[in-house]
PDB file of C-alpha atoms in Angstrom:
ATOM      1  CA  MET A 287      60.967 111.633 117.711  1.00 45.00           C
ATOM      2  CA  LYS A 288      58.894 111.413 114.281  1.00 55.00           C
ATOM      3  CA  ASN A 289      60.319 114.594 113.284  1.00 67.00           C
ATOM      4  CA  ASN A 290      63.807 113.633 113.906  1.00 91.00           C
ATOM      5  CA  ILE A 291      64.087 110.871 111.329  1.00 96.00           C
ATOM      6  CA  ASP A 292      67.020 111.688 109.090  1.00 97.00           C
ATOM      7  CA  THR A 293      67.891 108.462 107.643  1.00 98.00           C
ATOM      8  CA  ILE A 294      66.246 105.652 105.764  1.00 98.00           C
ATOM      9  CA  ILE A 295      67.538 102.138 105.122  1.00 98.00           C
ATOM     10  CA  PHE A 296      65.987  99.931 102.559  1.00 98.00           C
ATOM     11  CA  ASP A 297      66.300  96.223 102.269  1.00 98.00           C
ATOM     12  CA  LEU A 298      66.527  95.160  98.449  1.00 98.00           C
ATOM     13  CA  GLY A 299      65.231  91.624  97.709  1.00 97.00           C
ATOM     14  CA  GLY A 300      61.219  91.564  98.194  1.00 97.00           C
ATOM     15  CA  VAL A 301      61.261  95.466  98.711  1.00 98.00           C
ATOM     16  CA  LEU A 302      62.656  96.903  95.542  1.00 98.00           C
ATOM     17  CA  ILE A 303      63.677  93.757  93.760  1.00 98.00           C
ATOM     18  CA  ASP A 304      61.489  90.677  92.894  1.00 97.00           C
ATOM     19  CA  TRP A 305      63.672  87.580  93.389  1.00 96.00           C
ATOM     20  CA  ASN A 306      62.118  84.056  93.486  1.00 96.00           C
ATOM     21  CA  PRO A 307      63.615  80.751  92.747  1.00 97.00           C
ATOM     22  CA  GLU A 308      60.211  79.652  91.721  1.00 97.00           C
ATOM     23  CA  TYR A 309      60.723  81.453  88.322  1.00 97.00           C
ATOM     24  CA  VAL A 310      62.946  78.401  87.487  1.00 97.00           C
ATOM     25  CA  TYR A 311      61.780  75.502  89.501  1.00 98.00           C
ATOM     26  CA  LEU A 312      58.032  75.782  89.034  1.00 97.00           C
ATOM     27  CA  ASP A 313      58.818  75.296  85.322  1.00 96.00           C
ATOM     28  CA  VAL A 314      61.366  72.405  86.163  1.00 97.00           C
ATOM     29  CA  PHE A 315      58.576  70.862  88.321  1.00 98.00           C
ATOM     30  CA  GLU A 316      56.114  71.104  85.702  1.00 97.00           C
ATOM     31  CA  GLY A 317      53.963  73.248  87.944  1.00 97.00           C
ATOM     32  CA  ASP A 318      53.831  70.838  90.829  1.00 98.00           C
ATOM     33  CA  ARG A 319      54.055  73.038  93.791  1.00 97.00           C
ATOM     34  CA  SER A 320      54.301  70.328  96.194  1.00 98.00           C
ATOM     35  CA  LYS A 321      57.226  68.889  94.841  1.00 98.00           C
ATOM     36  CA  MET A 322      59.027  72.169  94.409  1.00 98.00           C
ATOM     37  CA  LYS A 323      58.205  73.092  98.097  1.00 98.00           C
ATOM     38  CA  TRP A 324      59.750  69.631  99.160  1.00 98.00           C
ATOM     39  CA  PHE A 325      62.804  70.544  97.284  1.00 98.00           C
ATOM     40  CA  PHE A 326      63.183  73.875  98.850  1.00 98.00           C
ATOM     41  CA  ASP A 327      62.367  72.599 102.370  1.00 98.00           C
ATOM     42  CA  ASN A 328      64.854  69.635 102.136  1.00 98.00           C
ATOM     43  CA  ILE A 329      67.598  70.070  99.539  1.00 98.00           C
ATOM     44  CA  CYS A 330      68.194  73.839  98.399  1.00 98.00           C
ATOM     45  CA  THR A 331      66.809  75.353 101.723  1.00 98.00           C
ATOM     46  CA  SER A 332      66.486  78.950 102.510  1.00 94.00           C
ATOM     47  CA  ASP A 333      69.002  78.558 105.320  1.00 95.00           C
ATOM     48  CA  TRP A 334      71.570  76.916 102.862  1.00 98.00           C
ATOM     49  CA  ASN A 335      71.111  79.948 100.574  1.00 97.00           C
ATOM     50  CA  GLU A 336      71.569  82.382 103.414  1.00 96.00           C
ATOM     51  CA  GLU A 337      75.030  80.827 104.011  1.00 97.00           C
ATOM     52  CA  GLN A 338      75.988  82.187 100.644  1.00 97.00           C
ATOM     53  CA  ASP A 339      74.519  85.411 101.574  1.00 97.00           C
ATOM     54  CA  ALA A 340      76.910  85.621 104.318  1.00 97.00           C
ATOM     55  CA  GLY A 341      79.922  85.151 101.859  1.00 97.00           C
ATOM     56  CA  TYR A 342      80.239  81.454 101.434  1.00 98.00           C
ATOM     57  CA  SER A 343      81.388  80.291  98.020  1.00 98.00           C
ATOM     58  CA  LEU A 344      78.556  79.434  95.612  1.00 98.00           C
ATOM     59  CA  GLN A 345      80.635  76.886  94.036  1.00 98.00           C
ATOM     60  CA  GLN A 346      81.663  75.232  97.330  1.00 98.00           C
ATOM     61  CA  ALA A 347      78.272  75.379  98.689  1.00 98.00           C
ATOM     62  CA  THR A 348      76.888  73.706  95.402  1.00 98.00           C
ATOM     63  CA  GLU A 349      79.566  70.892  95.354  1.00 98.00           C
ATOM     64  CA  GLU A 350      78.848  70.296  99.107  1.00 98.00           C
ATOM     65  CA  ARG A 351      75.239  69.893  98.550  1.00 98.00           C
ATOM     66  CA  VAL A 352      75.812  67.654  95.459  1.00 98.00           C
ATOM     67  CA  ALA A 353      77.931  65.494  97.452  1.00 98.00           C
ATOM     68  CA  MET A 354      75.180  65.269 100.280  1.00 98.00           C
ATOM     69  CA  PHE A 355      72.315  64.703  97.713  1.00 98.00           C
ATOM     70  CA  PRO A 356      73.809  63.190  94.396  1.00 98.00           C
ATOM     71  CA  GLU A 357      70.270  62.082  93.312  1.00 98.00           C
ATOM     72  CA  HIS A 358      69.433  65.653  93.004  1.00 98.00           C
ATOM     73  CA  GLU A 359      72.683  67.008  91.299  1.00 98.00           C
ATOM     74  CA  GLU A 360      70.934  68.487  88.422  1.00 98.00           C
ATOM     75  CA  LEU A 361      68.392  70.354  90.255  1.00 98.00           C
ATOM     76  CA  ILE A 362      70.929  71.394  92.813  1.00 98.00           C
ATOM     77  CA  ARG A 363      73.261  73.098  90.255  1.00 98.00           C
ATOM     78  CA  MET A 364      70.491  74.895  88.567  1.00 98.00           C
ATOM     79  CA  TYR A 365      70.081  76.988  91.700  1.00 98.00           C
ATOM     80  CA  TYR A 366      73.145  79.152  91.083  1.00 98.00           C
ATOM     81  CA  GLY A 367      73.706  77.918  87.633  1.00 97.00           C
ATOM     82  CA  ARG A 368      70.306  79.512  86.643  1.00 97.00           C
ATOM     83  CA  TRP A 369      70.398  82.224  89.227  1.00 97.00           C
ATOM     84  CA  VAL A 370      69.854  85.076  86.764  1.00 96.00           C
ATOM     85  CA  GLU A 371      66.531  83.702  85.560  1.00 97.00           C
ATOM     86  CA  MET A 372      65.335  83.941  89.560  1.00 96.00           C
ATOM     87  CA  LEU A 373      65.922  87.827  89.242  1.00 96.00           C
ATOM     88  CA  GLY A 374      62.694  89.326  88.356  1.00 94.00           C
ATOM     89  CA  ASP A 375      61.852  92.729  87.678  1.00 96.00           C
ATOM     90  CA  SER A 376      62.070  96.025  89.990  1.00 98.00           C
ATOM     91  CA  ILE A 377      59.216  96.626  92.365  1.00 98.00           C
ATOM     92  CA  SER A 378      58.223  99.748  90.378  1.00 97.00           C
ATOM     93  CA  ASP A 379      55.910 101.405  92.990  1.00 98.00           C
ATOM     94  CA  THR A 380      58.576 100.972  95.770  1.00 98.00           C
ATOM     95  CA  VAL A 381      61.197 102.400  93.392  1.00 98.00           C
ATOM     96  CA  ASN A 382      58.899 105.492  93.007  1.00 98.00           C
ATOM     97  CA  ILE A 383      58.885 105.825  96.680  1.00 98.00           C
ATOM     98  CA  LEU A 384      62.702 105.599  96.930  1.00 98.00           C
ATOM     99  CA  LYS A 385      62.762 108.247  93.972  1.00 97.00           C
ATOM    100  CA  SER A 386      60.441 110.695  95.990  1.00 97.00           C
ATOM    101  CA  LEU A 387      62.529 110.201  99.115  1.00 97.00           C
ATOM    102  CA  ILE A 388      65.730 111.092  97.295  1.00 96.00           C
ATOM    103  CA  HIS A 389      64.356 113.993  95.485  1.00 95.00           C
ATOM    104  CA  GLN A 390      62.979 115.489  98.821  1.00 93.00           C
ATOM    105  CA  LYS A 391      66.562 115.563 100.193  1.00 90.00           C
ATOM    106  CA  ASP A 392      65.260 115.476 103.550  1.00 92.00           C
ATOM    107  CA  HIS A 393      66.704 112.047 104.372  1.00 96.00           C
ATOM    108  CA  ARG A 394      70.002 110.156 104.022  1.00 98.00           C
ATOM    109  CA  VAL A 395      69.017 106.827 102.056  1.00 98.00           C
ATOM    110  CA  TYR A 396      70.934 103.587 102.299  1.00 98.00           C
ATOM    111  CA  ALA A 397      70.451  99.972 101.522  1.00 98.00           C
ATOM    112  CA  LEU A 398      71.192  96.997 103.656  1.00 98.00           C
ATOM    113  CA  THR A 399      70.899  93.614 101.989  1.00 98.00           C
ATOM    114  CA  ASN A 400      71.324  89.778 102.460  1.00 98.00           C
ATOM    115  CA  TRP A 401      73.004  89.070  99.213  1.00 98.00           C
ATOM    116  CA  SER A 402      75.691  87.116  97.937  1.00 97.00           C
ATOM    117  CA  ALA A 403      78.921  89.042  96.820  1.00 97.00           C
ATOM    118  CA  GLU A 404      79.155  86.775  93.667  1.00 98.00           C
ATOM    119  CA  THR A 405      75.719  87.774  92.462  1.00 97.00           C
ATOM    120  CA  PHE A 406      75.330  91.343  93.531  1.00 97.00           C
ATOM    121  CA  PRO A 407      77.023  92.745  90.478  1.00 97.00           C
ATOM    122  CA  ILE A 408      74.403  91.425  88.323  1.00 96.00           C
ATOM    123  CA  ALA A 409      71.746  93.402  90.074  1.00 97.00           C
ATOM    124  CA  LEU A 410      74.039  96.434  90.124  1.00 97.00           C
ATOM    125  CA  ASP A 411      74.160  96.181  86.188  1.00 97.00           C
ATOM    126  CA  ARG A 412      70.429  95.627  85.849  1.00 96.00           C
ATOM    127  CA  PHE A 413      69.013  98.083  88.218  1.00 98.00           C
ATOM    128  CA  ASP A 414      69.935 101.887  87.759  1.00 97.00           C
ATOM    129  CA  PHE A 415      68.282 102.733  90.993  1.00 98.00           C
ATOM    130  CA  LEU A 416      70.931 100.972  93.082  1.00 98.00           C
ATOM    131  CA  HIS A 417      73.313 103.720  92.053  1.00 97.00           C
ATOM    132  CA  TRP A 418      70.941 106.294  93.779  1.00 97.00           C
ATOM    133  CA  PHE A 419      71.767 105.130  97.318  1.00 98.00           C
ATOM    134  CA  GLU A 420      74.472 107.050  99.418  1.00 97.00           C
ATOM    135  CA  GLY A 421      75.862 103.596 100.295  1.00 98.00           C
ATOM    136  CA  ILE A 422      74.928  99.759 100.300  1.00 98.00           C
ATOM    137  CA  VAL A 423      75.993  97.379 102.856  1.00 98.00           C
ATOM    138  CA  VAL A 424      75.972  93.709 101.119  1.00 98.00           C
ATOM    139  CA  SER A 425      76.051  90.766 103.437  1.00 98.00           C
ATOM    140  CA  GLY A 426      78.146  88.441 101.374  1.00 98.00           C
ATOM    141  CA  THR A 427      80.783  91.425 101.067  1.00 98.00           C
ATOM    142  CA  GLU A 428      80.879  91.676 104.970  1.00 98.00           C
ATOM    143  CA  LYS A 429      80.818  87.935 105.549  1.00 97.00           C
ATOM    144  CA  THR A 430      77.718  88.359 107.895  1.00 98.00           C
ATOM    145  CA  ARG A 431      73.999  88.778 107.387  1.00 98.00           C
ATOM    146  CA  LYS A 432      70.896  89.928 108.764  1.00 98.00           C
ATOM    147  CA  PRO A 433      69.430  89.258 111.506  1.00 98.00           C
ATOM    148  CA  PHE A 434      72.708  89.271 113.420  1.00 98.00           C
ATOM    149  CA  HIS A 435      73.560  92.482 115.162  1.00 98.00           C
ATOM    150  CA  ASP A 436      76.845  92.973 113.778  1.00 98.00           C
ATOM    151  CA  ILE A 437      75.756  93.900 110.232  1.00 98.00           C
ATOM    152  CA  TYR A 438      73.392  96.459 111.623  1.00 98.00           C
ATOM    153  CA  GLU A 439      76.154  97.972 113.885  1.00 98.00           C
ATOM    154  CA  LEU A 440      78.398  97.913 110.946  1.00 98.00           C
ATOM    155  CA  THR A 441      76.014  99.885 108.874  1.00 98.00           C
ATOM    156  CA  LEU A 442      75.256 102.445 111.555  1.00 98.00           C
ATOM    157  CA  ASN A 443      78.956 103.101 112.206  1.00 98.00           C
ATOM    158  CA  ARG A 444      80.114 103.149 108.486  1.00 98.00           C
ATOM    159  CA  PHE A 445      77.620 105.668 107.622  1.00 98.00           C
ATOM    160  CA  ASN A 446      77.654 107.520 110.976  1.00 98.00           C
ATOM    161  CA  ILE A 447      73.898 106.892 111.520  1.00 98.00           C
ATOM    162  CA  ASP A 448      72.080 107.590 114.607  1.00 98.00           C
ATOM    163  CA  ALA A 449      69.792 104.515 115.229  1.00 98.00           C
ATOM    164  CA  GLU A 450      66.919 106.516 116.897  1.00 97.00           C
ATOM    165  CA  LYS A 451      66.831 108.815 113.929  1.00 97.00           C
ATOM    166  CA  ALA A 452      66.845 105.779 111.416  1.00 98.00           C
ATOM    167  CA  ILE A 453      64.087 103.765 109.795  1.00 98.00           C
ATOM    168  CA  PHE A 454      64.863 100.214 108.533  1.00 98.00           C
ATOM    169  CA  ILE A 455      62.584  98.947 105.639  1.00 98.00           C
ATOM    170  CA  ASP A 456      62.712  94.989 105.254  1.00 98.00           C
ATOM    171  CA  ASP A 457      59.954  92.269 104.385  1.00 97.00           C
ATOM    172  CA  ASN A 458      61.178  89.857 106.664  1.00 97.00           C
ATOM    173  CA  LEU A 459      59.896  90.431 110.334  1.00 98.00           C
ATOM    174  CA  ARG A 460      62.890  88.602 111.804  1.00 97.00           C
ATOM    175  CA  ASN A 461      65.231  91.380 110.315  1.00 98.00           C
ATOM    176  CA  ILE A 462      62.921  94.260 111.550  1.00 98.00           C
ATOM    177  CA  GLU A 463      62.818  92.771 115.063  1.00 98.00           C
ATOM    178  CA  ALA A 464      66.601  92.575 115.153  1.00 98.00           C
ATOM    179  CA  SER A 465      66.938  96.117 114.108  1.00 98.00           C
ATOM    180  CA  LYS A 466      64.471  97.295 116.756  1.00 97.00           C
ATOM    181  CA  GLU A 467      66.749  95.504 119.503  1.00 98.00           C
ATOM    182  CA  LEU A 468      69.417  98.116 118.415  1.00 97.00           C
ATOM    183  CA  GLY A 469      67.078 100.834 118.637  1.00 98.00           C
ATOM    184  CA  ILE A 470      66.436 101.350 115.006  1.00 98.00           C
ATOM    185  CA  ASN A 471      62.823 102.134 113.840  1.00 98.00           C
ATOM    186  CA  GLY A 472      61.419  99.416 111.788  1.00 98.00           C
ATOM    187  CA  ILE A 473      58.823  99.075 109.095  1.00 98.00           C
ATOM    188  CA  HIS A 474      57.892  95.580 108.196  1.00 98.00           C
ATOM    189  CA  PHE A 475      57.347  95.728 104.274  1.00 98.00           C
ATOM    190  CA  SER A 476      54.213  93.968 102.630  1.00 97.00           C
ATOM    191  CA  SER A 477      53.289  96.301  99.863  1.00 98.00           C
ATOM    192  CA  PRO A 478      54.234  99.761  98.348  1.00 98.00           C
ATOM    193  CA  ASP A 479      50.981 101.081  99.630  1.00 98.00           C
ATOM    194  CA  GLN A 480      51.333  99.885 103.196  1.00 98.00           C
ATOM    195  CA  LEU A 481      54.924 101.471 103.196  1.00 98.00           C
ATOM    196  CA  LYS A 482      53.308 104.804 102.178  1.00 97.00           C
ATOM    197  CA  LYS A 483      51.144 104.607 105.143  1.00 97.00           C
ATOM    198  CA  SER A 484      53.695 103.504 107.501  1.00 97.00           C
ATOM    199  CA  LEU A 485      55.967 106.091 106.618  1.00 97.00           C
ATOM    200  CA  LEU A 486      53.224 108.700 107.220  1.00 96.00           C
ATOM    201  CA  THR A 487      53.353 107.486 110.853  1.00 95.00           C
ATOM    202  CA  PHE A 488      56.820 108.953 111.007  1.00 95.00           C
ATOM    203  CA  ASP A 489      55.567 112.312 109.449  1.00 94.00           C
ATOM    204  CA  ILE A 490      57.126 111.195 106.086  1.00 95.00           C
ATOM    205  CA  LYS A 491      55.115 111.728 103.108  1.00 94.00           C
ATOM    206  CA  VAL A 492      55.737 110.327  99.633  1.00 94.00           C
TER     207      VAL A 492
END
């Protein structure tokens, strides 16, 4: 089985690209992490952001949230109004792994990302390595997202991927578990060094 791997699928945020709303809000909250955490836990939550990753309009989502929490309007509008500032640098050591895999030409390499279709073009312009993939499935474009099975099935079908011969790399364990339910091999990403070691278990050296 190990030697049969012919396809590697990367998540983007947290694996190849550093994105974090703290880059904006930690300064806004003057370094008070408890206040910032409360805001993320109760107002602009990760669940709310994921709705936009599945194709919901950023403007509509913002207006609805402002209507729910008018006392936090300024902070809510910052979430997508200053989104570009939340987009950090590439995770260079993982990019180097990607580069090595592509140069080896032993595997097809794709990306599957939870990302708003409205903001993904910004990343495409900023990061050249996004153009190295043979294909990218963007959740916001497809109107669904990980960990729902349909986005994995769409990816497999669109690129003619055999699940048992593929590895999916993601920093969110929930997404890895969902991929495994469909027979896709998974690597739960925590660091570039850990990724190298995990790939070795599939006889893939980078």
